[in-house]
Structures are given as structure tokens and as C-alpha cells.
Amino acid sequence: MASKDSIVALSSGRLPAGIAVIRISGPKTRFVIETIAGGRVKDRFTTLRKLMAPDGSVIDHGLVLFFPGPGSFTGEDVAEFHVHGSRAVAAKMLETITGIEGVRHAEPGEFTRRAFLNGKLDLTETEALADLVNAETEAQRRFAMRNAEGAQSELYSSWRRRLIHARAMIEAEIDFADEEDVPGSVSEAVWSDVAAMIREIERHIQGFKAAEIIRDGFEVVILGAPNAGKSSLFNALARREAAIVTDEPGTTRDLLEVVLDLNGMRVRIVDTAGLRERAGKVETIGIERARAKAGGADLVLLLEDMIDPQPVGEVPTSVPLLKIGTKVDLKRAYDEGAYDWVISSREGIGLSGLLDEIGRRAEMAIGDVGEVLPSRQRHVELLKEAKDFLAAALSGQSQELRAEELRLATDRLGRIVGAVDVEDMLDVIFSQFCIGK
């Protein structure tokens, strides 16, 4: 797809910085280089040039790179100026470049959108690129990198190819049943493969929970009675005073969250209001939120003051739970079988081991990061629709209607990678990118 205009944006991080990278894409790219850098530069080589403003003054001395299309990220002519990372230099460069007719500031995600429209990436690779840019942990980086290299794309495209072949065989049987070069019956092999594909898609969908944990984090909710040591543990894990700690019950009224990086995995620790039966109106709201949050957690830490145990009422039974005895520094003698772990947040006793246990459980929850998993809710929704159409085709009676169900399933797989009409999704997908990407 040939663009009529060229786009430019600051593609590096927040200024000031050591270096600022300004990226251009589109038909005016080469002209911009010749105008500002004083002539052509060698393709795909880094060239040091004096960068000039329209009045002949020097903006900066910087590096210039030119990537001719279609062998570039966007598929168009692309250039980069690497200049000193001051706000003034970057602003003057952008002002000078956009002062050239036919060049405008890029919108969020517009470089990547052009790459998609020019066939350089499909939608799953595009989404993986967004995940890679936003990756905060090693697990997120590995997961995003695998998908950016086409792991998801290859899986969904292979299913789509199998369905296209199945449709071709069924339709050939319908239209040319009397021809000698068409097998007498291909139905058995086709429908056997369709049944296998349904099972494969079901297993793949089940991996979405692990993908959510990788992308959003393994959620650990701290529960317990008032003064059981929840906020003290929360602060100890956060390594800062994130929650107020007092002897007065009901101090924590709302949910507090801190994000940890444990062995390359994102872990979200949530502090909650103390659980008790008799509480004021505002505190009761906090308690209800605490129970609701715990019900959707990946792991619950149920804290109990070993010096003064207090009842907490109902706790989630469908969520993995560790019962933690607190203030072990004040109670040396205790029933070891009553707790999964004992700690002292004040003295740091047991905290390192508890973190290791949380990290181990997070690793178990995500399994093999190298496995291909659906990374977006839209993937799951389209996969479920495809599976339903395949199930309808498998149980259908008319070959013509069964072939149509196969076509609809093929369409849904095509929508995941962007091989069929997805225009209504593009604005949503690319708006999530930063400007300059």
C-alpha cells in the first residue's frame, strides 16, 4: 500500500537523554534527508552529517540512516536521525521536518500500522510487538519475542491452511463426485482432522490463563483479621512504607497493590482490609472488596496473628491458599502443623522463603513460556467461534452446509492474523502503541 504522505516522530525515550532517534517513513523520506543532511547517504549505512535548518543554521551534528522500501520496517522508505537528546534539538528537528510539504507528525502506532498494511507483519506479530515494547519482566520479554517471531501466526495459519484444504476436498466431493480423479470419499479423513483440530483449539484456549498471568502478573492477595500483620508484610515485600501500619483495627480500608519482579515474572501483591464481623459502614465496604478480590486471585496469603488469633469468617475455597503465621519473633513455641509458613515482617524471618514459594507457584501457573498461547481476549473469542463452527460442521448432515461451517471457521482464524477483513479492529489495536512505533 503506497502512502500519499510521510510521517515523522520521536521514536526514542523521554527527553532529555543521551541520544534522540527521530524516524521518518513515506515517499518524502529521501527528500527530507537530502534537504536536512545536505545530500544523499548510502543505503543501510550510518553516516555522520551536519543537520541544517531552512535558514542555513546548524541544528546539530548527528547520524543518518536510510532504509529503502520495501526492505524496511514499514515497507516504505524509512530514515532515522540520531541526534543529541535535548528537548531543544528534538523540537527543532521535528519542526524542520514537518515544515517540508507532505510530511506530518505520526499518530500513535502509525509506523506499525503501515508495516501491517504493507504485509511486513500480521496482526498477531503486531500485537506481540506492542507486548515487547511494554515488557517489564524477562517472562514477558520471552513470551512477546516468541510471538513477534511468528509462533502464534504460524499456528493459526496452519489451522487455517488445514481448513482450506478440508473445504476444497469436501466441495470437490460435492461438485465432482462422478469424476475419476476425485477420490470416492474423502469425508472420513477430512472429518477426522476436523475433530483433531477441535481438540487442539480447546487445549490452546486453556492456555489463555497462563498468558494473562505473564502479561498482567501473578496476583497474590493478602487476607487476615485486623492487626494480623497484613500491611507489615505488604510493606516488607514492597521494601517501602506503602501501607499505613498502626495498632488500630480497620486502618486499611481500600485495596493497595505493589508489583514485584520475581525471577523474571511479574507478581502483583494486594493488601486488603482486615476481615471481621463487626465493622463500620465504610470498613464493611473494604471487607467486601477484600473477599471479592481474593476470590479472583491466583494465590491467597491468609495471615493469622500467632499471639492473638482472631476469626476471619469465610475465605475462598476455589483459590490456592497459604496459611501464614505472623509475629513468630514473639512466639517461639507453636504448632508447626497449623501453618504453611511462619514469618516476622519486623525481623525479616521467613520472608525470603515466602518470596521463593510465591515465585515457584507463579512459575507453575505459567508453565512453559515457550509454549504458544493466545495472548489476547480477541484471540480467545475468535477461536471459540471457530471451534463452534467446526463442531457444527462435524455434526451436520448436509455436505453443503458442513462446507459452509468450515468456511466460517476459516474466516474466524483469518481474522486473528488479519488475513481477512479486520478494518473495524485496526484503530483499537494500533491506538495502544506509543507515538513513534
Tab-separated table of C-alpha atoms in Angstrom:
chain	number	residue	atom	x	y	z
A	1	MET	CA	0.000	0.000	0.000
A	2	ALA	CA	1.571	3.285	-1.106
A	3	SER	CA	1.064	6.176	1.315
A	4	LYS	CA	0.479	9.650	-0.041
A	5	ASP	CA	2.085	11.420	2.889
A	6	SER	CA	5.143	10.876	5.031
A	7	ILE	CA	5.164	10.670	8.824
A	8	VAL	CA	7.749	11.596	11.423
A	9	ALA	CA	8.048	11.075	15.184
A	10	LEU	CA	10.470	10.905	18.043
A	11	SER	CA	10.989	7.150	18.397
A	12	SER	CA	13.300	7.065	21.409
A	13	GLY	CA	12.520	7.563	25.075
A	14	ARG	CA	11.721	10.552	27.227
A	15	LEU	CA	13.941	13.602	26.862
A	16	PRO	CA	16.472	14.741	27.871
A	17	ALA	CA	18.546	11.673	27.044
A	18	GLY	CA	21.922	10.813	25.608
A	19	ILE	CA	20.511	10.246	22.123
A	20	ALA	CA	17.204	11.093	20.448
A	21	VAL	CA	16.067	8.978	17.495
A	22	ILE	CA	13.746	10.652	15.000
A	23	ARG	CA	12.103	8.311	12.499
A	24	ILE	CA	10.534	9.120	9.124
A	25	SER	CA	8.544	6.900	6.766
A	26	GLY	CA	6.916	7.587	3.408
A	27	PRO	CA	7.548	8.925	-0.103
A	28	LYS	CA	9.263	12.153	1.044
A	29	THR	CA	11.846	10.361	3.171
A	30	ARG	CA	14.759	10.597	0.753
A	31	PHE	CA	13.950	14.250	0.014
A	32	VAL	CA	13.983	15.022	3.755
A	33	ILE	CA	17.468	13.527	4.069
A	34	GLU	CA	18.806	15.414	1.067
A	35	THR	CA	17.328	18.669	2.384
A	36	ILE	CA	18.452	18.449	6.006
A	37	ALA	CA	21.613	16.332	5.718
A	38	GLY	CA	22.891	18.106	2.590
A	39	GLY	CA	22.725	15.247	0.100
A	40	ARG	CA	22.167	11.518	-0.324
A	41	VAL	CA	23.503	8.947	2.114
A	42	LYS	CA	24.476	5.357	1.412
A	43	ASP	CA	21.623	2.895	1.882
A	44	ARG	CA	21.739	0.950	5.165
A	45	PHE	CA	24.930	2.645	6.348
A	46	THR	CA	25.354	5.012	9.264
A	47	THR	CA	26.591	8.414	8.091
A	48	LEU	CA	27.699	11.382	10.209
A	49	ARG	CA	26.260	14.611	8.822
A	50	LYS	CA	25.761	18.254	9.676
A	51	LEU	CA	21.990	18.754	10.003
A	52	MET	CA	20.772	22.075	8.681
A	53	ALA	CA	17.699	24.248	9.312
A	54	PRO	CA	15.946	26.053	6.408
A	55	ASP	CA	17.796	29.298	7.229
A	56	GLY	CA	21.158	27.562	6.827
A	57	SER	CA	21.950	27.353	10.532
A	58	VAL	CA	23.243	24.108	12.009
A	59	ILE	CA	20.721	22.242	14.172
A	60	ASP	CA	23.113	19.516	15.290
A	61	HIS	CA	25.716	17.030	14.137
A	62	GLY	CA	24.167	13.566	14.028
A	63	LEU	CA	23.953	10.158	12.405
A	64	VAL	CA	21.683	9.475	9.429
A	65	LEU	CA	20.420	6.073	8.269
A	66	PHE	CA	18.299	5.334	5.208
A	67	PHE	CA	16.387	2.087	4.564
A	68	PRO	CA	14.814	1.986	1.088
A	69	GLY	CA	11.442	0.288	0.766
A	70	PRO	CA	10.216	-2.385	0.632
A	71	GLY	CA	13.144	-3.712	2.673
A	72	SER	CA	12.309	-1.642	5.736
A	73	PHE	CA	10.177	-1.934	8.873
A	74	THR	CA	7.160	-0.221	7.293
A	75	GLY	CA	7.752	-1.413	3.732
A	76	GLU	CA	8.231	2.225	2.675
A	77	ASP	CA	11.369	4.366	2.525
A	78	VAL	CA	12.413	4.856	6.144
A	79	ALA	CA	15.092	7.069	7.687
A	80	GLU	CA	16.385	7.792	11.153
A	81	PHE	CA	18.237	10.803	12.534
A	82	HIS	CA	20.263	10.082	15.685
A	83	VAL	CA	20.848	13.437	17.370
A	84	HIS	CA	21.798	14.716	20.819
A	85	GLY	CA	18.887	14.047	23.156
A	86	SER	CA	17.944	17.528	24.290
A	87	ARG	CA	14.375	18.775	24.045
A	88	ALA	CA	15.508	21.778	22.013
A	89	VAL	CA	17.343	19.705	19.384
A	90	ALA	CA	14.481	17.226	19.006
A	91	ALA	CA	11.896	20.008	18.790
A	92	LYS	CA	13.892	21.881	16.123
A	93	MET	CA	14.406	18.706	14.093
A	94	LEU	CA	10.685	17.863	14.184
A	95	GLU	CA	9.767	21.454	13.331
A	96	THR	CA	12.147	21.440	10.355
A	97	ILE	CA	10.999	18.061	9.044
A	98	THR	CA	7.263	18.789	9.336
A	99	GLY	CA	7.908	22.126	7.631
A	100	ILE	CA	8.542	20.176	4.421
A	101	GLU	CA	5.364	19.770	2.360
A	102	GLY	CA	3.876	16.286	2.552
A	103	VAL	CA	5.375	15.410	5.944
A	104	ARG	CA	3.302	15.358	9.147
A	105	HIS	CA	3.549	14.115	12.724
A	106	ALA	CA	2.767	10.405	13.101
A	107	GLU	CA	-0.231	9.188	15.056
A	108	PRO	CA	0.142	6.521	17.789
A	109	GLY	CA	1.121	3.193	16.227
A	110	GLU	CA	1.157	4.575	12.687
A	111	PHE	CA	4.580	3.179	11.767
A	112	THR	CA	3.495	-0.311	12.821
A	113	ARG	CA	0.129	0.132	11.124
A	114	ARG	CA	1.904	0.864	7.829
A	115	ALA	CA	4.052	-2.227	8.369
A	116	PHE	CA	0.871	-4.298	8.756
A	117	LEU	CA	-0.858	-2.752	5.739
A	118	ASN	CA	2.251	-3.350	3.638
A	119	GLY	CA	2.401	-7.015	4.637
A	120	LYS	CA	5.526	-6.754	6.788
A	121	LEU	CA	3.665	-8.029	9.884
A	122	ASP	CA	0.371	-9.765	10.554
A	123	LEU	CA	-1.912	-8.805	13.439
A	124	THR	CA	-0.555	-11.315	15.943
A	125	GLU	CA	3.013	-10.177	15.234
A	126	THR	CA	1.848	-6.569	15.590
A	127	GLU	CA	0.273	-7.274	18.981
A	128	ALA	CA	3.390	-9.148	20.066
A	129	LEU	CA	5.479	-6.115	19.110
A	130	ALA	CA	3.317	-3.973	21.405
A	131	ASP	CA	3.850	-6.533	24.188
A	132	LEU	CA	7.606	-6.458	23.566
A	133	VAL	CA	7.724	-2.657	23.823
A	134	ASN	CA	5.755	-2.815	27.101
A	135	ALA	CA	7.583	-5.837	28.580
A	136	GLU	CA	8.760	-5.269	32.159
A	137	THR	CA	9.941	-8.775	33.093
A	138	GLU	CA	12.004	-11.492	31.485
A	139	ALA	CA	8.981	-13.797	31.151
A	140	GLN	CA	7.050	-11.067	29.338
A	141	ARG	CA	10.019	-10.413	27.046
A	142	ARG	CA	10.445	-14.087	26.116
A	143	PHE	CA	6.704	-14.537	25.546
A	144	ALA	CA	6.443	-11.408	23.389
A	145	MET	CA	9.605	-12.206	21.441
A	146	ARG	CA	8.417	-15.698	20.557
A	147	ASN	CA	5.151	-14.323	19.192
A	148	ALA	CA	6.873	-11.420	17.434
A	149	GLU	CA	8.931	-14.011	15.565
A	150	GLY	CA	5.718	-15.612	14.310
A	151	ALA	CA	4.926	-18.501	16.673
A	152	GLN	CA	1.241	-17.558	17.043
A	153	SER	CA	0.958	-16.610	13.391
A	154	GLU	CA	2.306	-19.963	12.243
A	155	LEU	CA	-0.066	-21.919	14.498
A	156	TYR	CA	-3.220	-20.038	13.441
A	157	SER	CA	-2.171	-20.010	9.792
A	158	SER	CA	-1.502	-23.775	9.871
A	159	TRP	CA	-5.023	-24.406	11.219
A	160	ARG	CA	-6.414	-22.123	8.527
A	161	ARG	CA	-4.494	-23.965	5.797
A	162	ARG	CA	-5.848	-27.300	7.038
A	163	LEU	CA	-9.398	-25.955	6.916
A	164	ILE	CA	-8.944	-24.531	3.422
A	165	HIS	CA	-7.738	-27.959	2.308
A	166	ALA	CA	-10.669	-29.670	4.047
A	167	ARG	CA	-13.156	-27.326	2.358
A	168	ALA	CA	-11.550	-27.964	-1.012
A	169	MET	CA	-11.867	-31.724	-0.546
A	170	ILE	CA	-15.496	-31.571	0.602
A	171	GLU	CA	-16.507	-29.191	-2.180
A	172	ALA	CA	-14.692	-31.342	-4.737
A	173	GLU	CA	-16.613	-34.353	-3.500
A	174	ILE	CA	-19.876	-32.398	-3.816
A	175	ASP	CA	-19.212	-30.966	-7.278
A	176	PHE	CA	-17.215	-33.727	-8.958
A	177	ALA	CA	-18.317	-36.927	-7.271
A	178	ASP	CA	-18.539	-38.712	-10.637
A	179	GLU	CA	-15.060	-37.722	-11.837
A	180	GLU	CA	-12.352	-40.393	-11.765
A	181	ASP	CA	-9.624	-38.099	-10.368
A	182	VAL	CA	-11.686	-37.265	-7.269
A	183	PRO	CA	-11.485	-39.894	-4.515
A	184	GLY	CA	-14.666	-41.815	-3.942
A	185	SER	CA	-14.946	-40.463	-0.423
A	186	VAL	CA	-12.684	-38.024	1.403
A	187	SER	CA	-15.144	-37.397	4.214
A	188	GLU	CA	-13.616	-39.788	6.720
A	189	ALA	CA	-10.136	-38.240	6.547
A	190	VAL	CA	-11.487	-34.663	6.494
A	191	TRP	CA	-13.805	-35.032	9.465
A	192	SER	CA	-11.188	-36.922	11.446
A	193	ASP	CA	-8.822	-33.969	11.008
A	194	VAL	CA	-11.588	-31.505	11.939
A	195	ALA	CA	-12.228	-33.416	15.174
A	196	ALA	CA	-8.493	-33.338	15.950
A	197	MET	CA	-8.396	-29.613	15.293
A	198	ILE	CA	-11.267	-29.000	17.726
A	199	ARG	CA	-9.251	-30.727	20.448
A	200	GLU	CA	-6.135	-28.726	19.557
A	201	ILE	CA	-8.036	-25.421	19.705
A	202	GLU	CA	-9.627	-26.358	23.049
A	203	ARG	CA	-6.200	-27.100	24.553
A	204	HIS	CA	-4.838	-23.860	23.138
A	205	ILE	CA	-7.681	-21.783	24.619
A	206	GLN	CA	-6.987	-23.298	28.047
A	207	GLY	CA	-3.556	-21.641	27.922
A	208	PHE	CA	-5.055	-18.149	27.992
A	209	LYS	CA	-4.949	-18.040	31.799
A	210	ALA	CA	-1.195	-18.574	31.735
A	211	ALA	CA	-0.828	-15.849	29.088
A	212	GLU	CA	-2.846	-13.447	31.263
A	213	ILE	CA	-0.531	-14.155	34.192
A	214	ILE	CA	2.532	-13.482	32.045
A	215	ARG	CA	1.140	-10.215	30.685
A	216	ASP	CA	-0.797	-8.875	33.715
A	217	GLY	CA	1.005	-10.591	36.583
A	218	PHE	CA	0.503	-13.398	39.124
A	219	GLU	CA	-1.921	-11.907	41.656
A	220	VAL	CA	-1.305	-12.577	45.345
A	221	VAL	CA	-3.938	-11.274	47.808
A	222	ILE	CA	-3.145	-10.870	51.500
A	223	LEU	CA	-6.095	-11.640	53.812
A	224	GLY	CA	-6.431	-11.753	57.567
A	225	ALA	CA	-8.054	-10.269	60.623
A	226	PRO	CA	-7.260	-6.694	61.685
A	227	ASN	CA	-3.720	-6.360	63.075
A	228	ALA	CA	-2.720	-9.792	61.749
A	229	GLY	CA	0.310	-8.164	60.094
A	230	LYS	CA	-1.026	-7.771	56.555
A	231	SER	CA	0.234	-4.245	55.948
A	232	SER	CA	3.541	-5.005	57.661
A	233	LEU	CA	4.081	-7.937	55.290
A	234	PHE	CA	2.948	-5.797	52.359
A	235	ASN	CA	5.498	-3.103	53.245
A	236	ALA	CA	8.235	-5.680	53.788
A	237	LEU	CA	7.632	-7.198	50.355
A	238	ALA	CA	7.377	-3.749	48.750
A	239	ARG	CA	10.543	-2.665	50.638
A	240	ARG	CA	8.940	0.701	51.389
A	241	GLU	CA	6.144	2.173	53.519
A	242	ALA	CA	3.368	1.576	51.001
A	243	ALA	CA	0.650	0.935	53.610
A	244	ILE	CA	-0.095	2.608	56.931
A	245	VAL	CA	0.665	0.331	59.898
A	246	THR	CA	-0.980	1.038	63.291
A	247	ASP	CA	-2.430	-0.924	66.197
A	248	GLU	CA	-5.895	0.474	65.423
A	249	PRO	CA	-8.181	-2.064	63.662
A	250	GLY	CA	-9.583	-1.067	60.282
A	251	THR	CA	-6.661	1.175	59.239
A	252	THR	CA	-6.587	-0.322	55.729
A	253	ARG	CA	-9.913	0.468	54.046
A	254	ASP	CA	-9.103	0.042	50.359
A	255	LEU	CA	-7.049	-2.274	48.154
A	256	LEU	CA	-3.347	-1.437	47.870
A	257	GLU	CA	-1.119	-3.001	45.224
A	258	VAL	CA	2.587	-3.310	44.575
A	259	VAL	CA	4.278	-5.040	41.623
A	260	LEU	CA	7.334	-7.260	42.142
A	261	ASP	CA	9.685	-8.928	39.677
A	262	LEU	CA	10.330	-12.437	40.996
A	263	ASN	CA	12.764	-14.474	38.911
A	264	GLY	CA	11.717	-12.589	35.779
A	265	MET	CA	7.972	-12.868	36.442
A	266	ARG	CA	5.516	-10.073	37.205
A	267	VAL	CA	3.846	-10.616	40.590
A	268	ARG	CA	1.163	-8.287	41.988
A	269	ILE	CA	0.810	-8.206	45.779
A	270	VAL	CA	-2.522	-6.815	47.056
A	271	ASP	CA	-3.092	-5.629	50.627
A	272	THR	CA	-6.695	-5.685	51.857
A	273	ALA	CA	-8.895	-4.565	54.717
A	274	GLY	CA	-8.899	-6.688	57.873
A	275	LEU	CA	-11.673	-9.294	57.974
A	276	ARG	CA	-14.022	-9.131	60.956
A	277	GLU	CA	-17.744	-9.422	61.603
A	278	ARG	CA	-18.446	-6.170	63.431
A	279	ALA	CA	-17.281	-3.246	61.341
A	280	GLY	CA	-18.469	0.215	60.380
A	281	LYS	CA	-20.163	1.000	57.084
A	282	VAL	CA	-17.019	2.175	55.279
A	283	GLU	CA	-14.885	-0.641	56.691
A	284	THR	CA	-17.530	-3.184	55.642
A	285	ILE	CA	-17.212	-1.997	52.043
A	286	GLY	CA	-13.460	-2.584	52.264
A	287	ILE	CA	-14.005	-6.063	53.665
A	288	GLU	CA	-16.404	-6.934	50.834
A	289	ARG	CA	-13.836	-5.736	48.307
A	290	ALA	CA	-11.167	-7.834	50.018
A	291	ARG	CA	-13.249	-11.025	49.796
A	292	ALA	CA	-14.153	-10.327	46.150
A	293	LYS	CA	-10.513	-9.669	45.237
A	294	ALA	CA	-9.379	-12.854	46.950
A	295	GLY	CA	-11.968	-14.860	45.024
A	296	GLY	CA	-10.291	-13.974	41.726
A	297	ALA	CA	-6.669	-14.193	42.898
A	298	ASP	CA	-4.022	-16.666	41.784
A	299	LEU	CA	-2.844	-17.161	45.381
A	300	VAL	CA	-4.189	-16.068	48.786
A	301	LEU	CA	-1.950	-15.499	51.797
A	302	LEU	CA	-4.186	-15.930	54.869
A	303	LEU	CA	-2.368	-14.298	57.767
A	304	GLU	CA	-3.017	-15.134	61.416
A	305	ASP	CA	-1.517	-13.409	64.447
A	306	MET	CA	0.139	-16.271	66.355
A	307	ILE	CA	-0.044	-14.253	69.578
A	308	ASP	CA	-3.744	-13.360	69.353
A	309	PRO	CA	-5.573	-15.405	66.637
A	310	GLN	CA	-8.876	-13.907	65.509
A	311	PRO	CA	-11.657	-15.437	63.356
A	312	VAL	CA	-11.958	-14.146	59.790
A	313	GLY	CA	-15.135	-15.842	58.595
A	314	GLU	CA	-15.375	-17.359	55.135
A	315	VAL	CA	-12.332	-17.437	52.883
A	316	PRO	CA	-12.156	-18.507	49.197
A	317	THR	CA	-12.059	-22.260	48.692
A	318	SER	CA	-11.506	-22.235	44.941
A	319	VAL	CA	-8.172	-20.356	45.109
A	320	PRO	CA	-4.795	-21.780	46.222
A	321	LEU	CA	-4.165	-20.615	49.806
A	322	LEU	CA	-1.180	-20.454	52.147
A	323	LYS	CA	-1.919	-20.051	55.845
A	324	ILE	CA	0.762	-17.779	57.275
A	325	GLY	CA	1.540	-17.441	60.973
A	326	THR	CA	2.830	-13.940	61.791
A	327	LYS	CA	4.920	-12.433	64.608
A	328	VAL	CA	6.948	-15.611	65.043
A	329	ASP	CA	9.656	-13.493	66.704
A	330	LEU	CA	7.264	-13.084	69.652
A	331	LYS	CA	6.129	-16.725	69.856
A	332	ARG	CA	8.874	-19.276	69.661
A	333	ALA	CA	6.644	-22.248	70.582
A	334	TYR	CA	3.781	-23.043	68.203
A	335	ASP	CA	2.043	-25.907	66.429
A	336	GLU	CA	4.082	-26.334	63.226
A	337	GLY	CA	1.233	-28.227	61.571
A	338	ALA	CA	-1.140	-25.274	61.955
A	339	TYR	CA	0.614	-23.132	59.342
A	340	ASP	CA	2.085	-23.479	55.874
A	341	TRP	CA	4.590	-20.734	56.670
A	342	VAL	CA	5.611	-18.616	59.641
A	343	ILE	CA	7.117	-15.148	59.374
A	344	SER	CA	8.093	-11.997	61.197
A	345	SER	CA	7.836	-8.937	58.996
A	346	ARG	CA	9.585	-6.821	61.624
A	347	GLU	CA	12.608	-9.141	61.902
A	348	GLY	CA	12.511	-10.420	58.312
A	349	ILE	CA	12.139	-14.038	59.431
A	350	GLY	CA	10.722	-16.330	56.735
A	351	LEU	CA	10.260	-13.575	54.127
A	352	SER	CA	12.935	-14.791	51.726
A	353	GLY	CA	11.491	-18.298	51.747
A	354	LEU	CA	7.960	-16.953	51.303
A	355	LEU	CA	9.039	-14.958	48.259
A	356	ASP	CA	10.695	-18.082	46.835
A	357	GLU	CA	7.443	-20.015	47.360
A	358	ILE	CA	5.394	-17.296	45.652
A	359	GLY	CA	7.849	-17.288	42.749
A	360	ARG	CA	7.680	-21.090	42.485
A	361	ARG	CA	3.882	-21.004	42.356
A	362	ALA	CA	3.963	-18.263	39.719
A	363	GLU	CA	6.281	-20.413	37.595
A	364	MET	CA	3.926	-23.371	37.953
A	365	ALA	CA	0.961	-21.209	36.950
A	366	ILE	CA	2.502	-20.052	33.663
A	367	GLY	CA	4.145	-23.367	32.801
A	368	ASP	CA	6.427	-23.385	29.766
A	369	VAL	CA	6.797	-19.805	28.497
A	370	GLY	CA	7.958	-21.235	25.172
A	371	GLU	CA	4.528	-22.778	24.561
A	372	VAL	CA	2.311	-20.986	22.022
A	373	LEU	CA	-0.564	-19.353	23.919
A	374	PRO	CA	-3.394	-17.000	22.934
A	375	SER	CA	-2.267	-13.576	24.188
A	376	ARG	CA	-5.416	-11.500	23.638
A	377	GLN	CA	-9.078	-11.826	24.585
A	378	ARG	CA	-9.978	-11.275	20.934
A	379	HIS	CA	-7.922	-14.362	20.023
A	380	VAL	CA	-9.902	-16.434	22.513
A	381	GLU	CA	-13.270	-15.128	21.311
A	382	LEU	CA	-12.456	-15.838	17.648
A	383	LEU	CA	-11.011	-19.258	18.500
A	384	LYS	CA	-14.190	-20.175	20.399
A	385	GLU	CA	-16.289	-19.106	17.421
A	386	ALA	CA	-14.088	-21.152	15.086
A	387	LYS	CA	-14.395	-24.179	17.380
A	388	ASP	CA	-18.190	-23.839	17.476
A	389	PHE	CA	-18.380	-23.704	13.685
A	390	LEU	CA	-16.150	-26.785	13.446
A	391	ALA	CA	-18.363	-28.632	15.927
A	392	ALA	CA	-21.430	-27.678	13.859
A	393	ALA	CA	-19.699	-28.921	10.699
A	394	LEU	CA	-18.783	-32.182	12.387
A	395	SER	CA	-22.357	-32.886	13.473
A	396	GLY	CA	-24.085	-31.586	10.326
A	397	GLN	CA	-25.981	-33.727	7.839
A	398	SER	CA	-25.808	-31.803	4.554
A	399	GLN	CA	-22.347	-31.660	2.953
A	400	GLU	CA	-23.130	-28.201	1.541
A	401	LEU	CA	-23.982	-26.805	4.994
A	402	ARG	CA	-20.998	-28.531	6.562
A	403	ALA	CA	-18.722	-26.932	3.973
A	404	GLU	CA	-20.205	-23.533	4.860
A	405	GLU	CA	-19.467	-24.109	8.543
A	406	LEU	CA	-15.860	-24.868	7.585
A	407	ARG	CA	-15.746	-21.582	5.638
A	408	LEU	CA	-16.971	-19.646	8.667
A	409	ALA	CA	-14.379	-21.311	10.914
A	410	THR	CA	-11.662	-20.469	8.375
A	411	ASP	CA	-12.848	-16.857	8.375
A	412	ARG	CA	-12.517	-16.598	12.174
A	413	LEU	CA	-8.951	-17.918	12.117
A	414	GLY	CA	-8.149	-15.471	9.329
A	415	ARG	CA	-9.430	-12.609	11.454
A	416	ILE	CA	-6.931	-13.410	14.197
A	417	VAL	CA	-3.922	-12.868	11.941
A	418	GLY	CA	-5.594	-10.209	9.787
A	419	ALA	CA	-5.813	-12.310	6.634
A	420	VAL	CA	-9.472	-11.310	6.145
A	421	ASP	CA	-11.437	-8.115	6.792
A	422	VAL	CA	-10.410	-6.634	10.149
A	423	GLU	CA	-10.711	-2.933	9.362
A	424	ASP	CA	-13.026	-2.360	12.330
A	425	MET	CA	-10.314	-3.598	14.742
A	426	LEU	CA	-7.318	-1.658	13.441
A	427	ASP	CA	-7.968	1.652	15.183
A	428	VAL	CA	-8.316	-0.103	18.547
A	429	ILE	CA	-5.190	-2.236	18.098
A	430	PHE	CA	-2.833	0.489	16.890
A	431	SER	CA	-4.068	3.172	19.278
A	432	GLN	CA	-2.397	1.155	22.066
A	433	PHE	CA	1.073	1.844	20.632
A	434	CYS	CA	3.231	4.792	21.601
A	435	ILE	CA	3.889	7.519	19.048
A	436	GLY	CA	6.980	6.693	17.004
A	437	LYS	CA	6.331	2.960	16.897
